[in-house]
mmCIF file of C-alpha atoms in Angstrom:
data_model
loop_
_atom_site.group_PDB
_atom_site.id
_atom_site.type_symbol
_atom_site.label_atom_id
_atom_site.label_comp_id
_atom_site.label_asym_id
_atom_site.label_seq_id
_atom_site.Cartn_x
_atom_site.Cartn_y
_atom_site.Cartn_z
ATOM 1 C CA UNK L 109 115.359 104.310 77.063
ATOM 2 C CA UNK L 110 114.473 106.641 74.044
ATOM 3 C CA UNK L 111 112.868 109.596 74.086
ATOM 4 C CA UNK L 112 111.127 111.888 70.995
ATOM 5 C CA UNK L 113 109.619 114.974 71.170
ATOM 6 C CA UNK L 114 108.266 116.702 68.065
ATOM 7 C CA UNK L 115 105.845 119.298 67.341
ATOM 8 C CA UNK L 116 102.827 119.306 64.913
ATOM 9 C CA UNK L 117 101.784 122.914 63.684
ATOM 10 C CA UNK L 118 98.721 123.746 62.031
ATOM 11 C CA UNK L 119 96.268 126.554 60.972
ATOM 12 C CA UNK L 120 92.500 126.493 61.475
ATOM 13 C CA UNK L 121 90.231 128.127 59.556
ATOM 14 C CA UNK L 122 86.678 127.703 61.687
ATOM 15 C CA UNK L 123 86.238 128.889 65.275
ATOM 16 C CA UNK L 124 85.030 125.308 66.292
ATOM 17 C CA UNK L 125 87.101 122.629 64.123
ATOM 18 C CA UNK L 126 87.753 119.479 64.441
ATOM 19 C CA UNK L 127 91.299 118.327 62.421
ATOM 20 C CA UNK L 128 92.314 114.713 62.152
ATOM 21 C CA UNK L 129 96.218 114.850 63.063
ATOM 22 C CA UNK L 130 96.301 110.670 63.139
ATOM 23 C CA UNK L 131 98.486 110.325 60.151
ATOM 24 C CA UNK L 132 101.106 112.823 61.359
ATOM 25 C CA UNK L 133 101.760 111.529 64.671
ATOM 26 C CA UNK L 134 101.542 107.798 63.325
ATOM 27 C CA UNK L 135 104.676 109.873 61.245
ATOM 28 C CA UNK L 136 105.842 110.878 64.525
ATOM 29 C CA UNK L 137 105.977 107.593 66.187
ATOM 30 C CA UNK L 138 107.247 105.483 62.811
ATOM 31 C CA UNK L 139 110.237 108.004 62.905
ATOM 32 C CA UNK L 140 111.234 107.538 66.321
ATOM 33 C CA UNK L 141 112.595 104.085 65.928
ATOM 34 C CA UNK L 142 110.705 103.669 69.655
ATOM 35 C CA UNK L 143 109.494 99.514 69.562
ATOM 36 C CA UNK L 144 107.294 99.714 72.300
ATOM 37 C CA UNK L 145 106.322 102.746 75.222
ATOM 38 C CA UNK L 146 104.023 105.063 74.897
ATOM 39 C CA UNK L 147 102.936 108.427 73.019
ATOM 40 C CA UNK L 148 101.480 111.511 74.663
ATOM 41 C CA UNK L 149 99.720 113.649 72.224
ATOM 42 C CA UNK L 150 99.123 117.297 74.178
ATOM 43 C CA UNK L 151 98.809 120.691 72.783
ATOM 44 C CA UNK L 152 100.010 123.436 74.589
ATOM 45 C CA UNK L 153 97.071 125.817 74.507
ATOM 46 C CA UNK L 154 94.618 126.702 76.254
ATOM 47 C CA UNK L 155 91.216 127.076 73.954
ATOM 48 C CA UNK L 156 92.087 123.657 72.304
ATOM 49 C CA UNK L 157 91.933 119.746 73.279
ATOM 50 C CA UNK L 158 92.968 116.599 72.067
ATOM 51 C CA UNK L 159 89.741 114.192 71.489
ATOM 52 C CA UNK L 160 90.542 110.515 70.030
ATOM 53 C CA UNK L 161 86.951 109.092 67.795
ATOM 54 C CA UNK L 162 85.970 107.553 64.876
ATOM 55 C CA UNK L 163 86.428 110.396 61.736
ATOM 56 C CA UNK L 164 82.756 109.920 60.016
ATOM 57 C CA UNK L 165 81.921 113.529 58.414
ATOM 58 C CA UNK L 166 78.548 113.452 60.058
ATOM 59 C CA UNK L 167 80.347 112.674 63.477
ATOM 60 C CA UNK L 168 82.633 115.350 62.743
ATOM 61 C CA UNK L 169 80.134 117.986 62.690
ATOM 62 C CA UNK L 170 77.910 116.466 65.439
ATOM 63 C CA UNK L 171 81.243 117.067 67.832
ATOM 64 C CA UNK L 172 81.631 120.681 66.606
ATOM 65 C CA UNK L 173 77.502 121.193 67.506
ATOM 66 C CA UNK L 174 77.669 119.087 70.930
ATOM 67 C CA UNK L 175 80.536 121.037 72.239
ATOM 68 C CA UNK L 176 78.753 124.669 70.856
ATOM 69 C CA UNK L 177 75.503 123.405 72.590
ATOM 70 C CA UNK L 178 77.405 122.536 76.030
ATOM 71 C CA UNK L 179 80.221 125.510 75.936
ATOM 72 C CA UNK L 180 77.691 128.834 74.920
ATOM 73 C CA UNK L 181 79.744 131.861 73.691
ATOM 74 C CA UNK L 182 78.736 134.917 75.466
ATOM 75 C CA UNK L 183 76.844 133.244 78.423
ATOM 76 C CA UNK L 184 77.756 135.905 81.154
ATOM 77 C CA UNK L 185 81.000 134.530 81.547
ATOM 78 C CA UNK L 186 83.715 136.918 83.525
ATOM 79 C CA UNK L 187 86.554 136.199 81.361
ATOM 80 C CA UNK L 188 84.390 137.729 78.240
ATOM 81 C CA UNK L 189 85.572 140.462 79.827
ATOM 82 C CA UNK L 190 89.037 140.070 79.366
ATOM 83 C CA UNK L 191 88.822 137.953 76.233
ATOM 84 C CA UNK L 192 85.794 136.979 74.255
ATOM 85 C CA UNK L 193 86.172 132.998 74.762
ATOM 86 C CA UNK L 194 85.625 131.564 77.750
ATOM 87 C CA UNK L 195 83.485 129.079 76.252
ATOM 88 C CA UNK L 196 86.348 128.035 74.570
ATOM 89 C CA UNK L 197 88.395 127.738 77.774
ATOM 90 C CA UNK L 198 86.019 126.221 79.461
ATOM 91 C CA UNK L 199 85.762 123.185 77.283
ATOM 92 C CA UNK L 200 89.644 122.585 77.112
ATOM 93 C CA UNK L 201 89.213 122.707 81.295
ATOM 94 C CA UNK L 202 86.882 119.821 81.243
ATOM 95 C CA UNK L 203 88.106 117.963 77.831
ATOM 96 C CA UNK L 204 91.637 118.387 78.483
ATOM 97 C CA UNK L 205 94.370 119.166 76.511
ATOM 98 C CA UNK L 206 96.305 115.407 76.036
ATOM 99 C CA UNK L 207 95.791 111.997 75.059
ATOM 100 C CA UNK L 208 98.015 109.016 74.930
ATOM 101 C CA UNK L 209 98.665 106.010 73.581
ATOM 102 C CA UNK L 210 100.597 102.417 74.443
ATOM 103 C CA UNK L 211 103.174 101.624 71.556
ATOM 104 C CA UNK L 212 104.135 98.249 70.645
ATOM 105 C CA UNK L 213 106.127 97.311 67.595
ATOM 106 C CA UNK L 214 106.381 100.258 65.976
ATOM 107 C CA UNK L 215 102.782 101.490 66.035
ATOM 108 C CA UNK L 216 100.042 103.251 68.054
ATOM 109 C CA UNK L 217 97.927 100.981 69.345
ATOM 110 C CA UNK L 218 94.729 102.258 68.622
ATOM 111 C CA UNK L 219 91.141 101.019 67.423
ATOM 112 C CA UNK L 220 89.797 101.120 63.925
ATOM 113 C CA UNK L 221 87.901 104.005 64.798
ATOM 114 C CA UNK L 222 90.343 105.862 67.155
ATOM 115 C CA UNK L 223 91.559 108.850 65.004
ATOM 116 C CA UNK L 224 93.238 111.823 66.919
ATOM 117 C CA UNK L 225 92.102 114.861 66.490
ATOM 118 C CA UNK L 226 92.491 118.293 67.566
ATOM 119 C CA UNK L 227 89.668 120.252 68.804
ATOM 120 C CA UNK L 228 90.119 124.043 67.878
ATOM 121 C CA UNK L 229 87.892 125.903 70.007
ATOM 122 C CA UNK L 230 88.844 129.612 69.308
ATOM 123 C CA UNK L 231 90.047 129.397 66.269
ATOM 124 C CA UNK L 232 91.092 130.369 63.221
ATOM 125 C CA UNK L 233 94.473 130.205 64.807
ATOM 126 C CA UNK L 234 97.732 128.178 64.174
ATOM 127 C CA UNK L 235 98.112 125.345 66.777
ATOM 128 C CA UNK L 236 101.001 123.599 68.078
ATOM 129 C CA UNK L 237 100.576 119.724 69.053
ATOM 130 C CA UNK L 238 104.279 117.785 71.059
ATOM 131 C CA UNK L 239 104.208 114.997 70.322
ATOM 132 C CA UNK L 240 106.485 112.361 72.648
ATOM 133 C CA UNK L 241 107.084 108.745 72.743
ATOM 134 C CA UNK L 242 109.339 107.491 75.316
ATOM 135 C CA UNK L 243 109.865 103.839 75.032
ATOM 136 C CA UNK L 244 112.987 101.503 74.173
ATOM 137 C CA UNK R 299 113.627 99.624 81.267
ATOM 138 C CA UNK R 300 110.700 97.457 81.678
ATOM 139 C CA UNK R 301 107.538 97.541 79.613
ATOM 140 C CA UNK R 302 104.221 95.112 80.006
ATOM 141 C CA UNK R 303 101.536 95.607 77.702
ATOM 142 C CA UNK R 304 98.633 93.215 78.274
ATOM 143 C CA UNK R 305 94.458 93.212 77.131
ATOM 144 C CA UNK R 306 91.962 92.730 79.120
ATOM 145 C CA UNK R 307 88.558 91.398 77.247
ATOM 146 C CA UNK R 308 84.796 91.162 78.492
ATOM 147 C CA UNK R 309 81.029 91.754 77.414
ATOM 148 C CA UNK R 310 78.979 94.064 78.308
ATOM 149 C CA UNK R 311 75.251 93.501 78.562
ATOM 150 C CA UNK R 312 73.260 96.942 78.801
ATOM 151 C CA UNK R 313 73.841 99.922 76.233
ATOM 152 C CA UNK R 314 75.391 101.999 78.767
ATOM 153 C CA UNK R 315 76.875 100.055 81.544
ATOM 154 C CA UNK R 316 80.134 100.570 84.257
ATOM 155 C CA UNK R 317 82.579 97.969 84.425
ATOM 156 C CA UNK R 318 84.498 97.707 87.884
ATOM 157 C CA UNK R 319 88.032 96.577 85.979
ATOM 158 C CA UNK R 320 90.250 97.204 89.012
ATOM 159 C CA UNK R 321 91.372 93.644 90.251
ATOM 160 C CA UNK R 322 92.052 92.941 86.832
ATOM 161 C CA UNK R 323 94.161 95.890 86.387
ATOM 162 C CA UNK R 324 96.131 95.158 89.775
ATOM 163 C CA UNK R 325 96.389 91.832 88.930
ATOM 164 C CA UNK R 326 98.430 92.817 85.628
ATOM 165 C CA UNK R 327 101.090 94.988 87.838
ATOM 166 C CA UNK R 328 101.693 92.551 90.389
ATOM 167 C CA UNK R 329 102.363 89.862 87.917
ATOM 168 C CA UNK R 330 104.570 92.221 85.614
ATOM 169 C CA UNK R 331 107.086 93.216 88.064
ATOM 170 C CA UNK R 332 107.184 96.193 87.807
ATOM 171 C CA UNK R 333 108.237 98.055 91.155
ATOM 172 C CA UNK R 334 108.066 101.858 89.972
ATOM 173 C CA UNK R 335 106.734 103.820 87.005
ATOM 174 C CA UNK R 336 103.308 104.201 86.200
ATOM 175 C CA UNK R 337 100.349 102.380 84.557
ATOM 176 C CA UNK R 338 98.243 103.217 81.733
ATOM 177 C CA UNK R 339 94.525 101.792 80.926
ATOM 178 C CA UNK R 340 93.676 102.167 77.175
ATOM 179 C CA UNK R 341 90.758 101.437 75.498
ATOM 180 C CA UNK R 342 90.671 100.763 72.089
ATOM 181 C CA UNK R 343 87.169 101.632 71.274
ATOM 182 C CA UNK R 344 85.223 105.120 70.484
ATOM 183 C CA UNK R 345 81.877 104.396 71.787
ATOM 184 C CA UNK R 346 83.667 103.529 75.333
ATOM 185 C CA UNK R 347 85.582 105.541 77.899
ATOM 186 C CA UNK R 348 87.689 104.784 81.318
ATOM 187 C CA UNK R 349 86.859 106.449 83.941
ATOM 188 C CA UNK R 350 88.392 106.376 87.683
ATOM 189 C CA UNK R 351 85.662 106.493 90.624
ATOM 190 C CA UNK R 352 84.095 105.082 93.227
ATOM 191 C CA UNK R 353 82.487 101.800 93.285
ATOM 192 C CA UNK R 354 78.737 102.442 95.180
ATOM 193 C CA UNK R 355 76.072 101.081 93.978
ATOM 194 C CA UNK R 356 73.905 103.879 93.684
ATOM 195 C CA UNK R 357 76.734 105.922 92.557
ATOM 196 C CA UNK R 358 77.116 103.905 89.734
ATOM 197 C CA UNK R 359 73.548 104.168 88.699
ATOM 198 C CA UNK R 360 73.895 107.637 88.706
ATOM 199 C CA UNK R 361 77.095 107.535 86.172
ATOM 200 C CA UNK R 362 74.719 105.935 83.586
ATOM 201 C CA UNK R 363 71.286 108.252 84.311
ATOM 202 C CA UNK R 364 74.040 111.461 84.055
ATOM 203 C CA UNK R 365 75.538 110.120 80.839
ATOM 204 C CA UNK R 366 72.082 109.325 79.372
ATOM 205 C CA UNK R 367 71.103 112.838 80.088
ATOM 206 C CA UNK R 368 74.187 114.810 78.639
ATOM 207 C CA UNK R 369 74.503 112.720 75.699
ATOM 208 C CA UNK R 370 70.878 111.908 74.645
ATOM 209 C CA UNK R 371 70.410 109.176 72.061
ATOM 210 C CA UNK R 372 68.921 110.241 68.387
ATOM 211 C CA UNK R 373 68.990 113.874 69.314
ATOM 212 C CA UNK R 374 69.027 114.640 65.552
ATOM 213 C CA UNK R 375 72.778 113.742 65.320
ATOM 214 C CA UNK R 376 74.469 113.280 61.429
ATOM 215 C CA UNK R 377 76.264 110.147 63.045
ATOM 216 C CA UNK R 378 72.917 108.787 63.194
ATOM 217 C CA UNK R 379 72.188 108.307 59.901
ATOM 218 C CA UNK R 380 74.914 105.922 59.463
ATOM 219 C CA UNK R 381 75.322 103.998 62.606
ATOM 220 C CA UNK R 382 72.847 104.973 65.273
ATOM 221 C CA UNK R 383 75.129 105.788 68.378
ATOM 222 C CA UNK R 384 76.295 109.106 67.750
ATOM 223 C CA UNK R 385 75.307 109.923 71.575
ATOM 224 C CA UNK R 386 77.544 106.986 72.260
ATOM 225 C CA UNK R 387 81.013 108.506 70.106
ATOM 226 C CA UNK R 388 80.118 112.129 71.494
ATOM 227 C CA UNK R 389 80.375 111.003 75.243
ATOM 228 C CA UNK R 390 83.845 108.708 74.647
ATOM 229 C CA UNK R 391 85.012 111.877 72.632
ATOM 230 C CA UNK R 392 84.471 114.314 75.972
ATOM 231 C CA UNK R 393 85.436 111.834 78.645
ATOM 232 C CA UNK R 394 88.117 109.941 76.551
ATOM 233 C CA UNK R 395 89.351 106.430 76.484
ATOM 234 C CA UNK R 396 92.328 106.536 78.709
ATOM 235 C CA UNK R 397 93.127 106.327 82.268
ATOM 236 C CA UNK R 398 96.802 106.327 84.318
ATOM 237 C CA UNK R 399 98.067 105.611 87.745
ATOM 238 C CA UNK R 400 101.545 106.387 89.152
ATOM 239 C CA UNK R 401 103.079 102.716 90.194
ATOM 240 C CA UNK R 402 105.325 102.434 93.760
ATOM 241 C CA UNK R 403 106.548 99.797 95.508
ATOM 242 C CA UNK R 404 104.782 97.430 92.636
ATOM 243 C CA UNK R 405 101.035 98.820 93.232
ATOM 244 C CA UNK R 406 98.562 101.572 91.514
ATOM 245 C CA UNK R 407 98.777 104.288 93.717
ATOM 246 C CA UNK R 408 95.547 105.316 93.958
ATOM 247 C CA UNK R 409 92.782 106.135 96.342
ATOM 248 C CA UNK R 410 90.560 104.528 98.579
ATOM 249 C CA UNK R 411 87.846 105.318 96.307
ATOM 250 C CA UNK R 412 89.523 105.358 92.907
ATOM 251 C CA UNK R 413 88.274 102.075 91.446
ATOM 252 C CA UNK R 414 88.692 101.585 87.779
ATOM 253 C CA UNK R 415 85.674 101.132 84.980
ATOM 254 C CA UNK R 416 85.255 100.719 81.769
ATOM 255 C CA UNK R 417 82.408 103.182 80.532
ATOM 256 C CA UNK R 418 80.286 101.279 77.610
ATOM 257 C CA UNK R 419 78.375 103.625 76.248
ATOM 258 C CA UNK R 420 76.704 101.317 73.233
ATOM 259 C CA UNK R 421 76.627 98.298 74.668
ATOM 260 C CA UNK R 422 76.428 95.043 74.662
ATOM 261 C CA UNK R 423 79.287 94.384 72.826
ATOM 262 C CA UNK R 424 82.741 93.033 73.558
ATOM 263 C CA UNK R 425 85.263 95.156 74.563
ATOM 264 C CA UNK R 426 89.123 94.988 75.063
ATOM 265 C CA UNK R 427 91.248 97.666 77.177
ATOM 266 C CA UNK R 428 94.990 97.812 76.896
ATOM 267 C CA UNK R 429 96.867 97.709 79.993
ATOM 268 C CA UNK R 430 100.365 99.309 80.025
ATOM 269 C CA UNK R 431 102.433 99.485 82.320
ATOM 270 C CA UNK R 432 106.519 101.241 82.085
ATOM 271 C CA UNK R 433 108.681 101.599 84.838
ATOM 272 C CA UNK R 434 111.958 99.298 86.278
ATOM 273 C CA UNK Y 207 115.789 105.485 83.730
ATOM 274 C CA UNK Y 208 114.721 108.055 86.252
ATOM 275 C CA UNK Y 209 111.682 107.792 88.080
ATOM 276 C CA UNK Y 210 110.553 111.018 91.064
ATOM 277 C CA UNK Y 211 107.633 110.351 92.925
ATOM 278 C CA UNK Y 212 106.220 113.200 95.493
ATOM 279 C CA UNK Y 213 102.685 114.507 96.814
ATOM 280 C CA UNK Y 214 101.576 117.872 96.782
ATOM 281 C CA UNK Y 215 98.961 118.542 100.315
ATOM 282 C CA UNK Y 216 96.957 121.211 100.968
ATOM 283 C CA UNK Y 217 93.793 122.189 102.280
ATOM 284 C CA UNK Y 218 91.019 123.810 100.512
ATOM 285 C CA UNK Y 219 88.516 126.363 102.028
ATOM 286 C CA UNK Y 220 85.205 126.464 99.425
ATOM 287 C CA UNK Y 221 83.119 123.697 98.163
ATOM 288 C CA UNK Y 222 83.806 124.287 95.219
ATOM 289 C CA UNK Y 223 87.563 125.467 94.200
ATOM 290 C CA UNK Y 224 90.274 126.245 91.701
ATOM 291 C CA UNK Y 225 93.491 125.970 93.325
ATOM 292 C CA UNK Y 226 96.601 126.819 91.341
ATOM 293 C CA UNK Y 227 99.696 124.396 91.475
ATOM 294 C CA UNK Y 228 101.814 125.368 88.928
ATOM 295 C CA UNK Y 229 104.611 126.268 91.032
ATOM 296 C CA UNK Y 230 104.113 123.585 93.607
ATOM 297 C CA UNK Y 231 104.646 121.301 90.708
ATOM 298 C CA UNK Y 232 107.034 122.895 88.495
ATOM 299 C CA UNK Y 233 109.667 123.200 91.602
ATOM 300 C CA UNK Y 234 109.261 119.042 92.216
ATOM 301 C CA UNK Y 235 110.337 119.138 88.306
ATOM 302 C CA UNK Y 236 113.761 121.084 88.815
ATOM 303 C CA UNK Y 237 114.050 119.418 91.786
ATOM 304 C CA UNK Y 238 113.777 115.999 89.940
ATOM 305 C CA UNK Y 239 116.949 116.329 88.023
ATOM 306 C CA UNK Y 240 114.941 114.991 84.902
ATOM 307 C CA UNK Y 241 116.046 116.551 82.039
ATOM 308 C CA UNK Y 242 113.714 114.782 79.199
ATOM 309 C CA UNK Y 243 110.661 112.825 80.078
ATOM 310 C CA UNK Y 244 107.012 113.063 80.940
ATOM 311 C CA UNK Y 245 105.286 114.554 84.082
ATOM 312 C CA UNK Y 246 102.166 113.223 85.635
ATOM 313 C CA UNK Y 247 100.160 115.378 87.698
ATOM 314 C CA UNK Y 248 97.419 112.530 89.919
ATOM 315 C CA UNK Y 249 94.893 113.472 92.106
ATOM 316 C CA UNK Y 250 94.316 110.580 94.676
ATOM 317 C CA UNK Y 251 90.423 111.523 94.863
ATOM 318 C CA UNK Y 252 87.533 110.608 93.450
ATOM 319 C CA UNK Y 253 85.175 114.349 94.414
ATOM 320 C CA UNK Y 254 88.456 116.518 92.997
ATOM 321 C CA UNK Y 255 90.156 116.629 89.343
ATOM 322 C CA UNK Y 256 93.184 117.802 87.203
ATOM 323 C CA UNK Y 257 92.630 120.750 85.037
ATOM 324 C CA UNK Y 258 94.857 122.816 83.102
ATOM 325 C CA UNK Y 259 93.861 126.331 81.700
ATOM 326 C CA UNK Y 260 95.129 129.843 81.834
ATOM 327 C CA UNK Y 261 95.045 131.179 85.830
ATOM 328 C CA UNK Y 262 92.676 134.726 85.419
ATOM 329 C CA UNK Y 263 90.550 135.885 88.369
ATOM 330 C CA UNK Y 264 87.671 135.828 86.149
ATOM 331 C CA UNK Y 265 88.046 132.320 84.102
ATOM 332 C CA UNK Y 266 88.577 130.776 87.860
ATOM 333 C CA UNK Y 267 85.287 132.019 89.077
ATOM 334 C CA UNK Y 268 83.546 130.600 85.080
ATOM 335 C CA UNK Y 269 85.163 127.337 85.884
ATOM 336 C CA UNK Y 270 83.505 127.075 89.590
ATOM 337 C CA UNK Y 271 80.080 128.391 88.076
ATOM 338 C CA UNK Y 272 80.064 126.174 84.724
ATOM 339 C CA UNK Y 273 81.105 122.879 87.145
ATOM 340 C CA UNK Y 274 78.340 123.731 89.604
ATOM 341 C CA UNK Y 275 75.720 124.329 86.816
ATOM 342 C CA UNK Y 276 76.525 121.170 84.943
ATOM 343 C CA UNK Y 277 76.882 118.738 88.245
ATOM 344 C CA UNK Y 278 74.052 119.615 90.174
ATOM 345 C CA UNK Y 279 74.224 119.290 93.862
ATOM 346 C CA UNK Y 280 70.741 117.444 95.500
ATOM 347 C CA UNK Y 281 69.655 116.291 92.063
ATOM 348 C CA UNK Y 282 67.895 113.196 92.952
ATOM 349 C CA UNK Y 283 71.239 111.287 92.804
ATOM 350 C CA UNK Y 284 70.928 107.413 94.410
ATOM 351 C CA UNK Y 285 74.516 108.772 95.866
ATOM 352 C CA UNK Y 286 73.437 111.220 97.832
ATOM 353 C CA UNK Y 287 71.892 109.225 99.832
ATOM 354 C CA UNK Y 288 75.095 107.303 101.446
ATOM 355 C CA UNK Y 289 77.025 110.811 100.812
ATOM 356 C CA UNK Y 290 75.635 113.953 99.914
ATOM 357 C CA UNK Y 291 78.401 114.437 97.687
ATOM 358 C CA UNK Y 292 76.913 112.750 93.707
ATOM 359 C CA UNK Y 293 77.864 115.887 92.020
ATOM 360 C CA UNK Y 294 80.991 116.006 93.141
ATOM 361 C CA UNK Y 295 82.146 112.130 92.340
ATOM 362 C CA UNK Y 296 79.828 112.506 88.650
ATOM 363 C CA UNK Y 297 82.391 115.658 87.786
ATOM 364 C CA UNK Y 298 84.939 113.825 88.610
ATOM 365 C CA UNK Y 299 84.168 110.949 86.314
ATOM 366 C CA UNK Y 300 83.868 113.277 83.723
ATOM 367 C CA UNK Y 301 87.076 115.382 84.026
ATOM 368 C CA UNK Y 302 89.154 112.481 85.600
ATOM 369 C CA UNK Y 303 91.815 112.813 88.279
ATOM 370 C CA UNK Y 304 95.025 113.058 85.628
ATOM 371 C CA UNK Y 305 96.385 115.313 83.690
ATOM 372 C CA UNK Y 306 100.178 114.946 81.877
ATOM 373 C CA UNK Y 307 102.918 116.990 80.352
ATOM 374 C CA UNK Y 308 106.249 116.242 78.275
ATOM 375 C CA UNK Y 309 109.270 117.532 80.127
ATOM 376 C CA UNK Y 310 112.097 118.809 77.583
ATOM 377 C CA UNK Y 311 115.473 120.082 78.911
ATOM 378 C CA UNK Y 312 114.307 120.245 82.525
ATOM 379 C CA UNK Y 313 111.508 122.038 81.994
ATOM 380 C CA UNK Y 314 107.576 121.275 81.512
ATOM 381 C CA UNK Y 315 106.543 122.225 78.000
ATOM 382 C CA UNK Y 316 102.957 123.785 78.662
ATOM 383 C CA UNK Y 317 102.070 126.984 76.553
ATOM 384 C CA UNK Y 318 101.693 130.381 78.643
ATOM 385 C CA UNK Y 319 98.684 129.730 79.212
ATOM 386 C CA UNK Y 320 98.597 126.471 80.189
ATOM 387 C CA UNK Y 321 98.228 126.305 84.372
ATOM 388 C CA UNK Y 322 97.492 123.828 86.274
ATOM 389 C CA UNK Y 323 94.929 123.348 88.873
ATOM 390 C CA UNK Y 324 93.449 121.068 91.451
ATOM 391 C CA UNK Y 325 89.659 121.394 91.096
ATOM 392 C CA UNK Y 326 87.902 120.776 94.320
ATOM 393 C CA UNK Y 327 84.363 119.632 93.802
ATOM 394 C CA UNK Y 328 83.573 118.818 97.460
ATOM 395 C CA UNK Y 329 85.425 121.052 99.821
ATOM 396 C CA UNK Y 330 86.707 121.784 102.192
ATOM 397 C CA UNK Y 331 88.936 119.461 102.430
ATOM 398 C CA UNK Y 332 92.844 118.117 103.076
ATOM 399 C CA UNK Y 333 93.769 116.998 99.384
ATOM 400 C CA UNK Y 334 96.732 115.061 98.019
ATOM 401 C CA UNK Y 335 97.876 115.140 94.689
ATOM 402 C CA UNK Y 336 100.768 112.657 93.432
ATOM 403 C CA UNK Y 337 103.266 114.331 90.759
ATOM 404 C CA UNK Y 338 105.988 111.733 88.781
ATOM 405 C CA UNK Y 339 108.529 112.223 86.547
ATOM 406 C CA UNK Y 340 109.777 109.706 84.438
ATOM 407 C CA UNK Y 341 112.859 109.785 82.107
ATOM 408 C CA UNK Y 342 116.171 110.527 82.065
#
């Protein structure tokens, strides 16, 4: 059994960003030597998620209005109190904050138009992403 | 060590439709014999999700009429002008394509009313979900 | 290869609920002797989910309010008609029953903010949740 655990770390410049991290973890998981397993994709905050989808620009900025429509900033929301982003929080709640991935010879196995990305929801910030394959 | 990665492949026949994929899924652990670990259902598209639920038939109708309603079709989405199923990439982008169950004793563990579906959400097509499974 | 398996039970007292098991889970961890690997937190129903978010009086009470104004109880739902309970199983469908971690040097790597919670969407209720560790 072989495990890898490595971190991605990234600044965002928009509030609501989308950033395509497929070509660093595909890094990730070529480095690792792992055949086949599995790689979990999960960053460690809490007003950002993981999404996996085709990167079209269009799409891109559909995502970013979608998620503004369904997650309103400043909608009476308690923790505004605290911390103006509870929208944010509230989409990584439902979204999540991980994906994953089955490994077999060497590579992700993803579709053509499964790109990772992360979602930045209260951003600009800089963003850590572990990424682990365990596998043999 | 023990890893079995095997596809599972069907068509769809209505744009958005639910899939009951859970005998197919168990059928996969018995046969790789696996006795403890856990299981992981992948697919490999972006205009498809898995979800875990249960199977009712009304319930299932109301999957669909909820999805159709949070995710309307040609809702002025930049996706649209170049493939016209951006409602289809933003719901697999919120709900995600991936699915896992703990494995004991060489079974899902999972609930009396946790069956497993594929989510087409641009249907028909043909679809293919990875089914991993790690463990000894 | 290591492989814990254990269940978290407890009962929940509101319809709709954000119960914090952070501790419950992290203390299976240590116990675990699992020093790198991946933790799966499994919820073995389908009208309760996984989240993970930061644990503040106010962002508990958003989360209840946003879930309740997005899954609407007594909408019309085919469901609700075996089980007056559609909301509850659509949210869960959604938000899904799962959510993972890496575990590095004993310890689950989650950001400060990162807590995580059993979301009951149809309480009250007795509720299990399944937590395994995998590694080594």
């Amino acid at each position: 059994m072989k495990i890898l655990l490595e971190d991605i770390r990234m600044s965002t410049k928009n509030r609501t960003e989308v950033v395509d991290v497929t070509a660093n973890i595909e890094e990730i998981v070529r480095r690792s030597g792992i055949t086949n397993g599995v790689c979990v994709v999960h960053t460690v905050h809490s007003t950002a998620a993981v999404i996996v989808n085709e990167h079209e620009a269009g799409l891109v900025k559909d995502i970013v209005k979608k998620v503004q429509q369904d997650f309103q900033r400043g909608a009476g929301w308690l923790h505004d109190r605290v911390d103006n982003n509870a929208d944010a929080h509230l989409a990584s709640s439902y979204i999540g904050p991980t994906r994953m991935f089955p490994v077999r010879e060497g590579r992700l196995v993803r579709g053509p138009w499964q790109n990772i990305f992360l979602l930045e929801l209260d951003g600009p910030r800089t963003r850590k992403i572990m990424v682990e394959i365990i596998g043999e």
